[in-house]
Amino acid sequence: KRAKAENVHFFVADGVSDEFVSRIEGVDYVFCDPSRAPTEPKRTLDGLSPAPAAVLERYGGLCRGIAIEAPPQLTPERVPLQCEKEYVSLDGALNRLTLYFGELMECDRSCVCLSETEEGRLCSDGEGVVVSTRHLGRFCFEPDPALLKAELLAGLAHVLNEQIEVFVWDDKRRLITSDHMLCSPFFTHTFSVVAHLRGERAIQDANRLVRDSAKRILIRGSIAPDDYWTVRRALEDGICGNDVFHAFLRGDEVLVLKALEDSQLSSK
């Protein structure tokens, strides 16, 4: 009513029932956001209602394209359907997965990164070189979770026309590293590398390095809840600066990275 639209029709029905499908004529595209259980041991397509297979069976021959929402926790190999798997992030957090069928399908995998300042879309239609490394360059870049979920690091390498070197910190955290600046909307953070410290005094050494310039230090990595405040107090003891640092923790190692703001990126 607000939009003064007169060609919209609402139905309360089972969307894949014979009764409902028989009432639909001349449909170009079908969008389906299935219901899902509030919690599951592991998200699957089988947990969706209606199931994607049922939607495809009922509407595949009636329309030009179908889009189905799915749990974004699903990795591409866990979607055994001929479709485009589009992973979307919002402000650096994985937000949704949309499956596109028919003429809506443009590639096998894609990712979309949205924020207040920029957006980017990447398809799996080109692959560059991605290698693992144990050497950190001058800079580190944290890839967007949608990019990682879509398994498109090689696609990013193709777009950047660069060999991408990946430094694996742990099962959940990967960093792209380089001796020169890289710019992409598919990075959630850009850092300059301060130090990679090891040993029983790594926390204290990290504090010493950034104490005069840090206003905040973000702890990244797995840490026992009982140890969190002890570690945080040790890292932030006496800090009195203006910069934001990220401390990646792993055993007796601390990787200290300085977060770079847009104004600092343009000067590098």
mmCIF file of C-alpha atoms in Angstrom:
data_model
loop_
_atom_site.group_PDB
_atom_site.id
_atom_site.type_symbol
_atom_site.label_atom_id
_atom_site.label_comp_id
_atom_site.label_asym_id
_atom_site.label_seq_id
_atom_site.Cartn_x
_atom_site.Cartn_y
_atom_site.Cartn_z
ATOM 1 C CA LYS A 1 0.000 0.000 0.000
ATOM 2 C CA ARG A 2 2.803 2.422 0.846
ATOM 3 C CA ALA A 3 4.465 1.771 -2.528
ATOM 4 C CA LYS A 4 1.108 1.937 -4.341
ATOM 5 C CA ALA A 5 1.938 -1.459 -5.893
ATOM 6 C CA GLU A 6 -1.050 -3.235 -7.350
ATOM 7 C CA ASN A 7 0.626 -6.315 -8.842
ATOM 8 C CA VAL A 8 1.600 -7.996 -5.565
ATOM 9 C CA HIS A 9 -0.307 -11.025 -4.327
ATOM 10 C CA PHE A 10 0.003 -12.722 -0.937
ATOM 11 C CA PHE A 11 -0.743 -16.374 -0.217
ATOM 12 C CA VAL A 12 -0.667 -18.398 2.971
ATOM 13 C CA ALA A 13 0.162 -21.855 1.667
ATOM 14 C CA ASP A 14 2.671 -24.644 1.327
ATOM 15 C CA GLY A 15 4.901 -23.236 -1.419
ATOM 16 C CA VAL A 16 5.660 -26.608 -2.995
ATOM 17 C CA SER A 17 2.148 -28.075 -2.813
ATOM 18 C CA ASP A 18 0.205 -28.953 -5.964
ATOM 19 C CA GLU A 19 -2.554 -26.572 -4.896
ATOM 20 C CA PHE A 20 -0.220 -23.570 -4.633
ATOM 21 C CA VAL A 21 1.979 -24.274 -7.664
ATOM 22 C CA SER A 22 -1.113 -24.654 -9.863
ATOM 23 C CA ARG A 23 -2.115 -21.069 -8.977
ATOM 24 C CA ILE A 24 1.186 -19.566 -10.155
ATOM 25 C CA GLU A 25 1.372 -18.486 -13.785
ATOM 26 C CA GLY A 26 3.998 -16.607 -15.763
ATOM 27 C CA VAL A 27 6.655 -16.639 -13.044
ATOM 28 C CA ASP A 28 10.104 -15.416 -14.179
ATOM 29 C CA TYR A 29 12.040 -15.969 -10.956
ATOM 30 C CA VAL A 30 11.450 -17.747 -7.676
ATOM 31 C CA PHE A 31 13.117 -16.703 -4.412
ATOM 32 C CA CYS A 32 12.874 -19.028 -1.426
ATOM 33 C CA ASP A 33 14.032 -18.388 2.134
ATOM 34 C CA PRO A 34 13.405 -21.770 3.803
ATOM 35 C CA SER A 35 12.863 -22.180 7.508
ATOM 36 C CA ARG A 36 15.540 -23.975 9.497
ATOM 37 C CA ALA A 37 15.867 -25.408 12.959
ATOM 38 C CA PRO A 38 17.122 -22.888 15.561
ATOM 39 C CA THR A 39 20.019 -25.225 16.336
ATOM 40 C CA GLU A 40 21.533 -28.264 14.649
ATOM 41 C CA PRO A 41 24.672 -30.291 15.404
ATOM 42 C CA LYS A 42 25.773 -29.459 11.847
ATOM 43 C CA ARG A 43 23.986 -27.282 9.306
ATOM 44 C CA THR A 44 22.859 -29.171 6.196
ATOM 45 C CA LEU A 45 20.595 -28.644 3.199
ATOM 46 C CA ASP A 46 18.432 -31.472 4.550
ATOM 47 C CA GLY A 47 17.536 -29.286 7.526
ATOM 48 C CA LEU A 48 15.773 -26.706 5.315
ATOM 49 C CA SER A 49 12.029 -26.590 4.829
ATOM 50 C CA PRO A 50 11.060 -26.669 2.045
ATOM 51 C CA ALA A 51 14.088 -28.635 0.884
ATOM 52 C CA PRO A 52 15.949 -27.078 -2.086
ATOM 53 C CA ALA A 53 15.388 -30.280 -4.076
ATOM 54 C CA ALA A 54 11.620 -29.857 -3.686
ATOM 55 C CA VAL A 55 11.748 -26.221 -4.795
ATOM 56 C CA LEU A 56 13.823 -27.139 -7.856
ATOM 57 C CA GLU A 57 11.499 -29.999 -8.740
ATOM 58 C CA ARG A 58 8.352 -27.886 -8.540
ATOM 59 C CA TYR A 59 9.610 -24.659 -10.127
ATOM 60 C CA GLY A 60 12.572 -25.673 -12.309
ATOM 61 C CA GLY A 61 10.427 -26.015 -15.419
ATOM 62 C CA LEU A 62 8.226 -22.998 -14.693
ATOM 63 C CA CYS A 63 10.694 -20.137 -14.358
ATOM 64 C CA ARG A 64 13.962 -18.739 -15.696
ATOM 65 C CA GLY A 65 15.849 -18.696 -12.413
ATOM 66 C CA ILE A 66 15.652 -19.687 -8.761
ATOM 67 C CA ALA A 67 17.400 -18.247 -5.705
ATOM 68 C CA ILE A 68 17.409 -20.141 -2.411
ATOM 69 C CA GLU A 69 18.793 -18.943 0.906
ATOM 70 C CA ALA A 70 20.961 -21.486 2.744
ATOM 71 C CA PRO A 71 22.984 -21.540 5.985
ATOM 72 C CA PRO A 72 26.265 -19.664 5.356
ATOM 73 C CA GLN A 73 28.137 -22.231 7.477
ATOM 74 C CA LEU A 74 27.933 -24.657 4.555
ATOM 75 C CA THR A 75 31.169 -24.959 2.589
ATOM 76 C CA PRO A 76 30.931 -25.290 -1.219
ATOM 77 C CA GLU A 77 31.593 -29.029 -1.203
ATOM 78 C CA ARG A 78 28.638 -29.505 1.142
ATOM 79 C CA VAL A 79 26.271 -28.060 -1.472
ATOM 80 C CA PRO A 80 26.021 -30.927 -4.015
ATOM 81 C CA LEU A 81 23.882 -28.961 -6.480
ATOM 82 C CA GLN A 82 24.598 -27.390 -9.853
ATOM 83 C CA CYS A 83 24.339 -23.757 -8.809
ATOM 84 C CA GLU A 84 26.235 -20.601 -7.954
ATOM 85 C CA LYS A 85 27.100 -20.445 -4.270
ATOM 86 C CA GLU A 86 27.249 -16.776 -3.271
ATOM 87 C CA TYR A 87 28.665 -16.013 0.190
ATOM 88 C CA VAL A 88 27.906 -12.553 1.570
ATOM 89 C CA SER A 89 29.604 -10.711 4.416
ATOM 90 C CA LEU A 90 28.387 -7.563 6.139
ATOM 91 C CA ASP A 91 30.953 -5.349 7.874
ATOM 92 C CA GLY A 92 33.448 -8.214 7.967
ATOM 93 C CA ALA A 93 31.096 -10.871 9.363
ATOM 94 C CA LEU A 94 29.766 -13.803 7.337
ATOM 95 C CA ASN A 95 26.076 -13.051 6.820
ATOM 96 C CA ARG A 96 24.405 -15.335 4.268
ATOM 97 C CA LEU A 97 24.675 -17.875 1.484
ATOM 98 C CA THR A 98 22.434 -17.682 -1.583
ATOM 99 C CA LEU A 99 22.193 -20.473 -4.143
ATOM 100 C CA TYR A 100 21.417 -19.343 -7.706
ATOM 101 C CA PHE A 101 19.987 -21.664 -10.354
ATOM 102 C CA GLY A 102 19.097 -21.280 -14.020
ATOM 103 C CA GLU A 103 19.972 -18.020 -15.711
ATOM 104 C CA LEU A 104 20.760 -16.436 -12.316
ATOM 105 C CA MET A 105 23.851 -18.666 -12.080
ATOM 106 C CA GLU A 106 26.966 -16.819 -13.289
ATOM 107 C CA CYS A 107 29.761 -19.010 -11.912
ATOM 108 C CA ASP A 108 30.339 -21.836 -9.456
ATOM 109 C CA ARG A 109 31.292 -19.739 -6.413
ATOM 110 C CA SER A 110 31.170 -16.048 -5.606
ATOM 111 C CA CYS A 111 31.509 -13.726 -2.646
ATOM 112 C CA VAL A 112 30.090 -10.307 -1.904
ATOM 113 C CA CYS A 113 31.571 -8.053 0.774
ATOM 114 C CA LEU A 114 29.447 -5.147 1.999
ATOM 115 C CA SER A 115 30.328 -2.328 4.371
ATOM 116 C CA GLU A 116 29.410 1.296 4.943
ATOM 117 C CA THR A 117 32.341 2.484 2.849
ATOM 118 C CA GLU A 118 32.724 -0.015 0.007
ATOM 119 C CA GLU A 119 31.532 -3.208 -1.578
ATOM 120 C CA GLY A 120 33.054 -5.851 -3.780
ATOM 121 C CA ARG A 121 32.005 -8.958 -5.691
ATOM 122 C CA LEU A 122 34.269 -11.736 -6.892
ATOM 123 C CA CYS A 123 33.455 -14.786 -9.029
ATOM 124 C CA SER A 124 35.359 -18.027 -9.521
ATOM 125 C CA ASP A 125 36.084 -17.287 -13.173
ATOM 126 C CA GLY A 126 39.846 -16.882 -12.872
ATOM 127 C CA GLU A 127 42.623 -18.345 -10.734
ATOM 128 C CA GLY A 128 45.969 -16.924 -9.746
ATOM 129 C CA VAL A 129 48.795 -18.411 -7.687
ATOM 130 C CA VAL A 130 48.372 -18.957 -3.932
ATOM 131 C CA VAL A 131 51.243 -20.342 -1.839
ATOM 132 C CA SER A 132 51.770 -20.997 1.865
ATOM 133 C CA THR A 133 54.588 -19.217 3.633
ATOM 134 C CA ARG A 134 56.271 -19.134 7.043
ATOM 135 C CA HIS A 135 57.850 -15.756 6.327
ATOM 136 C CA LEU A 136 56.036 -12.548 7.214
ATOM 137 C CA GLY A 137 56.476 -9.536 4.975
ATOM 138 C CA ARG A 138 56.123 -5.893 6.018
ATOM 139 C CA PHE A 139 52.336 -6.048 5.785
ATOM 140 C CA CYS A 140 49.547 -8.488 6.617
ATOM 141 C CA PHE A 141 45.991 -8.504 5.296
ATOM 142 C CA GLU A 142 43.102 -10.340 6.900
ATOM 143 C CA PRO A 143 40.875 -11.849 4.197
ATOM 144 C CA ASP A 144 37.128 -11.427 4.473
ATOM 145 C CA PRO A 145 35.350 -14.539 5.839
ATOM 146 C CA ALA A 146 33.079 -14.654 2.762
ATOM 147 C CA LEU A 147 36.173 -14.861 0.549
ATOM 148 C CA LEU A 148 37.550 -17.757 2.604
ATOM 149 C CA LYS A 149 34.207 -19.569 2.793
ATOM 150 C CA ALA A 150 33.825 -19.330 -0.976
ATOM 151 C CA GLU A 151 37.399 -20.647 -1.339
ATOM 152 C CA LEU A 152 38.312 -17.740 -3.606
ATOM 153 C CA LEU A 153 41.855 -16.848 -2.551
ATOM 154 C CA ALA A 154 43.023 -17.952 -5.997
ATOM 155 C CA GLY A 155 40.348 -15.739 -7.544
ATOM 156 C CA LEU A 156 41.635 -12.782 -5.547
ATOM 157 C CA ALA A 157 45.182 -13.516 -6.710
ATOM 158 C CA HIS A 158 43.902 -13.417 -10.290
ATOM 159 C CA VAL A 159 42.163 -10.047 -9.776
ATOM 160 C CA LEU A 160 45.194 -8.528 -8.025
ATOM 161 C CA ASN A 161 47.523 -10.023 -10.634
ATOM 162 C CA GLU A 162 49.741 -11.022 -7.716
ATOM 163 C CA GLN A 163 51.019 -14.236 -6.204
ATOM 164 C CA ILE A 164 49.296 -14.415 -2.827
ATOM 165 C CA GLU A 165 51.311 -15.686 0.120
ATOM 166 C CA VAL A 166 49.202 -17.105 2.953
ATOM 167 C CA PHE A 167 50.462 -17.283 6.524
ATOM 168 C CA VAL A 168 48.338 -19.795 8.459
ATOM 169 C CA TRP A 169 48.109 -18.861 12.122
ATOM 170 C CA ASP A 170 45.636 -21.524 13.270
ATOM 171 C CA ASP A 171 42.582 -23.451 12.075
ATOM 172 C CA LYS A 172 40.436 -20.304 12.101
ATOM 173 C CA ARG A 173 42.877 -17.562 11.118
ATOM 174 C CA ARG A 174 44.785 -16.963 7.910
ATOM 175 C CA LEU A 175 46.685 -13.863 6.908
ATOM 176 C CA ILE A 176 47.885 -12.732 3.504
ATOM 177 C CA THR A 177 51.357 -11.245 3.749
ATOM 178 C CA SER A 178 53.462 -9.103 1.431
ATOM 179 C CA ASP A 179 56.421 -6.730 1.452
ATOM 180 C CA HIS A 180 54.326 -4.146 -0.387
ATOM 181 C CA MET A 181 50.845 -2.733 0.079
ATOM 182 C CA LEU A 182 47.847 -4.550 -1.387
ATOM 183 C CA CYS A 183 44.424 -2.924 -1.657
ATOM 184 C CA SER A 184 41.171 -4.846 -1.928
ATOM 185 C CA PRO A 185 37.604 -4.650 -0.615
ATOM 186 C CA PHE A 186 38.066 -8.315 0.351
ATOM 187 C CA PHE A 187 40.346 -7.435 3.275
ATOM 188 C CA THR A 188 38.711 -6.813 6.647
ATOM 189 C CA HIS A 189 41.930 -5.464 8.183
ATOM 190 C CA THR A 190 45.255 -4.213 6.891
ATOM 191 C CA PHE A 191 48.254 -4.350 9.222
ATOM 192 C CA SER A 192 51.887 -3.444 9.394
ATOM 193 C CA VAL A 193 53.935 -6.178 11.039
ATOM 194 C CA VAL A 194 55.489 -5.116 14.349
ATOM 195 C CA ALA A 195 56.995 -8.351 15.668
ATOM 196 C CA HIS A 196 56.627 -12.111 15.862
ATOM 197 C CA LEU A 197 57.665 -12.979 19.407
ATOM 198 C CA ARG A 198 58.311 -16.358 21.001
ATOM 199 C CA GLY A 199 59.090 -17.548 24.475
ATOM 200 C CA GLU A 200 57.740 -17.327 28.009
ATOM 201 C CA ARG A 201 58.135 -13.522 28.043
ATOM 202 C CA ALA A 202 56.449 -12.932 24.669
ATOM 203 C CA ILE A 203 53.443 -11.190 26.258
ATOM 204 C CA GLN A 204 55.641 -8.830 28.277
ATOM 205 C CA ASP A 205 57.851 -8.145 25.250
ATOM 206 C CA ALA A 206 54.789 -7.304 23.170
ATOM 207 C CA ASN A 207 53.649 -4.825 25.816
ATOM 208 C CA ARG A 208 57.070 -3.202 25.882
ATOM 209 C CA LEU A 209 57.063 -2.726 22.118
ATOM 210 C CA VAL A 210 53.684 -0.988 21.863
ATOM 211 C CA ARG A 211 53.140 0.552 25.309
ATOM 212 C CA ASP A 212 53.863 4.134 24.228
ATOM 213 C CA SER A 213 51.805 4.004 21.025
ATOM 214 C CA ALA A 214 48.811 1.729 21.782
ATOM 215 C CA LYS A 215 45.387 2.870 22.902
ATOM 216 C CA ARG A 216 43.895 -0.600 22.438
ATOM 217 C CA ILE A 217 45.184 -4.135 21.901
ATOM 218 C CA LEU A 218 42.782 -6.735 20.514
ATOM 219 C CA ILE A 219 43.487 -10.326 21.494
ATOM 220 C CA ARG A 220 43.156 -12.777 18.612
ATOM 221 C CA GLY A 221 43.433 -16.513 19.092
ATOM 222 C CA SER A 222 42.329 -19.261 21.424
ATOM 223 C CA ILE A 223 42.897 -18.535 25.089
ATOM 224 C CA ALA A 224 41.560 -20.236 28.200
ATOM 225 C CA PRO A 225 38.801 -18.140 29.845
ATOM 226 C CA ASP A 226 40.599 -18.264 33.189
ATOM 227 C CA ASP A 227 43.716 -16.751 31.584
ATOM 228 C CA TYR A 228 42.031 -14.045 29.522
ATOM 229 C CA TRP A 229 42.153 -11.146 31.970
ATOM 230 C CA THR A 230 45.680 -11.989 33.131
ATOM 231 C CA VAL A 231 46.911 -11.901 29.526
ATOM 232 C CA ARG A 232 44.933 -8.783 28.671
ATOM 233 C CA ARG A 233 46.232 -6.869 31.690
ATOM 234 C CA ALA A 234 49.795 -7.889 30.835
ATOM 235 C CA LEU A 235 49.388 -6.766 27.226
ATOM 236 C CA GLU A 236 47.740 -3.435 28.070
ATOM 237 C CA ASP A 237 49.799 -2.513 31.136
ATOM 238 C CA GLY A 238 50.570 1.211 30.937
ATOM 239 C CA ILE A 239 49.501 1.751 27.323
ATOM 240 C CA CYS A 240 49.094 5.447 26.531
ATOM 241 C CA GLY A 241 49.089 5.970 22.754
ATOM 242 C CA ASN A 242 46.623 6.416 19.886
ATOM 243 C CA ASP A 243 47.046 3.306 17.709
ATOM 244 C CA VAL A 244 45.148 0.009 17.601
ATOM 245 C CA PHE A 245 47.111 -3.248 17.658
ATOM 246 C CA HIS A 246 46.085 -6.878 17.226
ATOM 247 C CA ALA A 247 47.906 -9.552 19.222
ATOM 248 C CA PHE A 248 47.606 -13.011 17.662
ATOM 249 C CA LEU A 249 48.269 -15.675 20.302
ATOM 250 C CA ARG A 250 49.435 -19.257 19.731
ATOM 251 C CA GLY A 251 51.076 -21.223 22.534
ATOM 252 C CA ASP A 252 54.106 -19.161 23.603
ATOM 253 C CA GLU A 253 53.985 -17.039 20.437
ATOM 254 C CA VAL A 254 52.601 -13.530 19.969
ATOM 255 C CA LEU A 255 52.241 -11.923 16.561
ATOM 256 C CA VAL A 256 51.949 -8.152 17.022
ATOM 257 C CA LEU A 257 50.266 -6.262 14.170
ATOM 258 C CA LYS A 258 49.412 -2.581 13.925
ATOM 259 C CA ALA A 259 46.033 -1.855 12.330
ATOM 260 C CA LEU A 260 46.336 0.707 9.547
ATOM 261 C CA GLU A 261 43.585 3.254 8.955
ATOM 262 C CA ASP A 262 42.561 4.574 5.538
ATOM 263 C CA SER A 263 44.692 7.686 5.908
ATOM 264 C CA GLN A 264 47.726 5.551 6.698
ATOM 265 C CA LEU A 265 47.065 3.221 3.756
ATOM 266 C CA SER A 266 47.127 6.056 1.237
ATOM 267 C CA SER A 267 50.598 7.106 2.414
ATOM 268 C CA LYS A 268 52.208 3.652 2.163
#
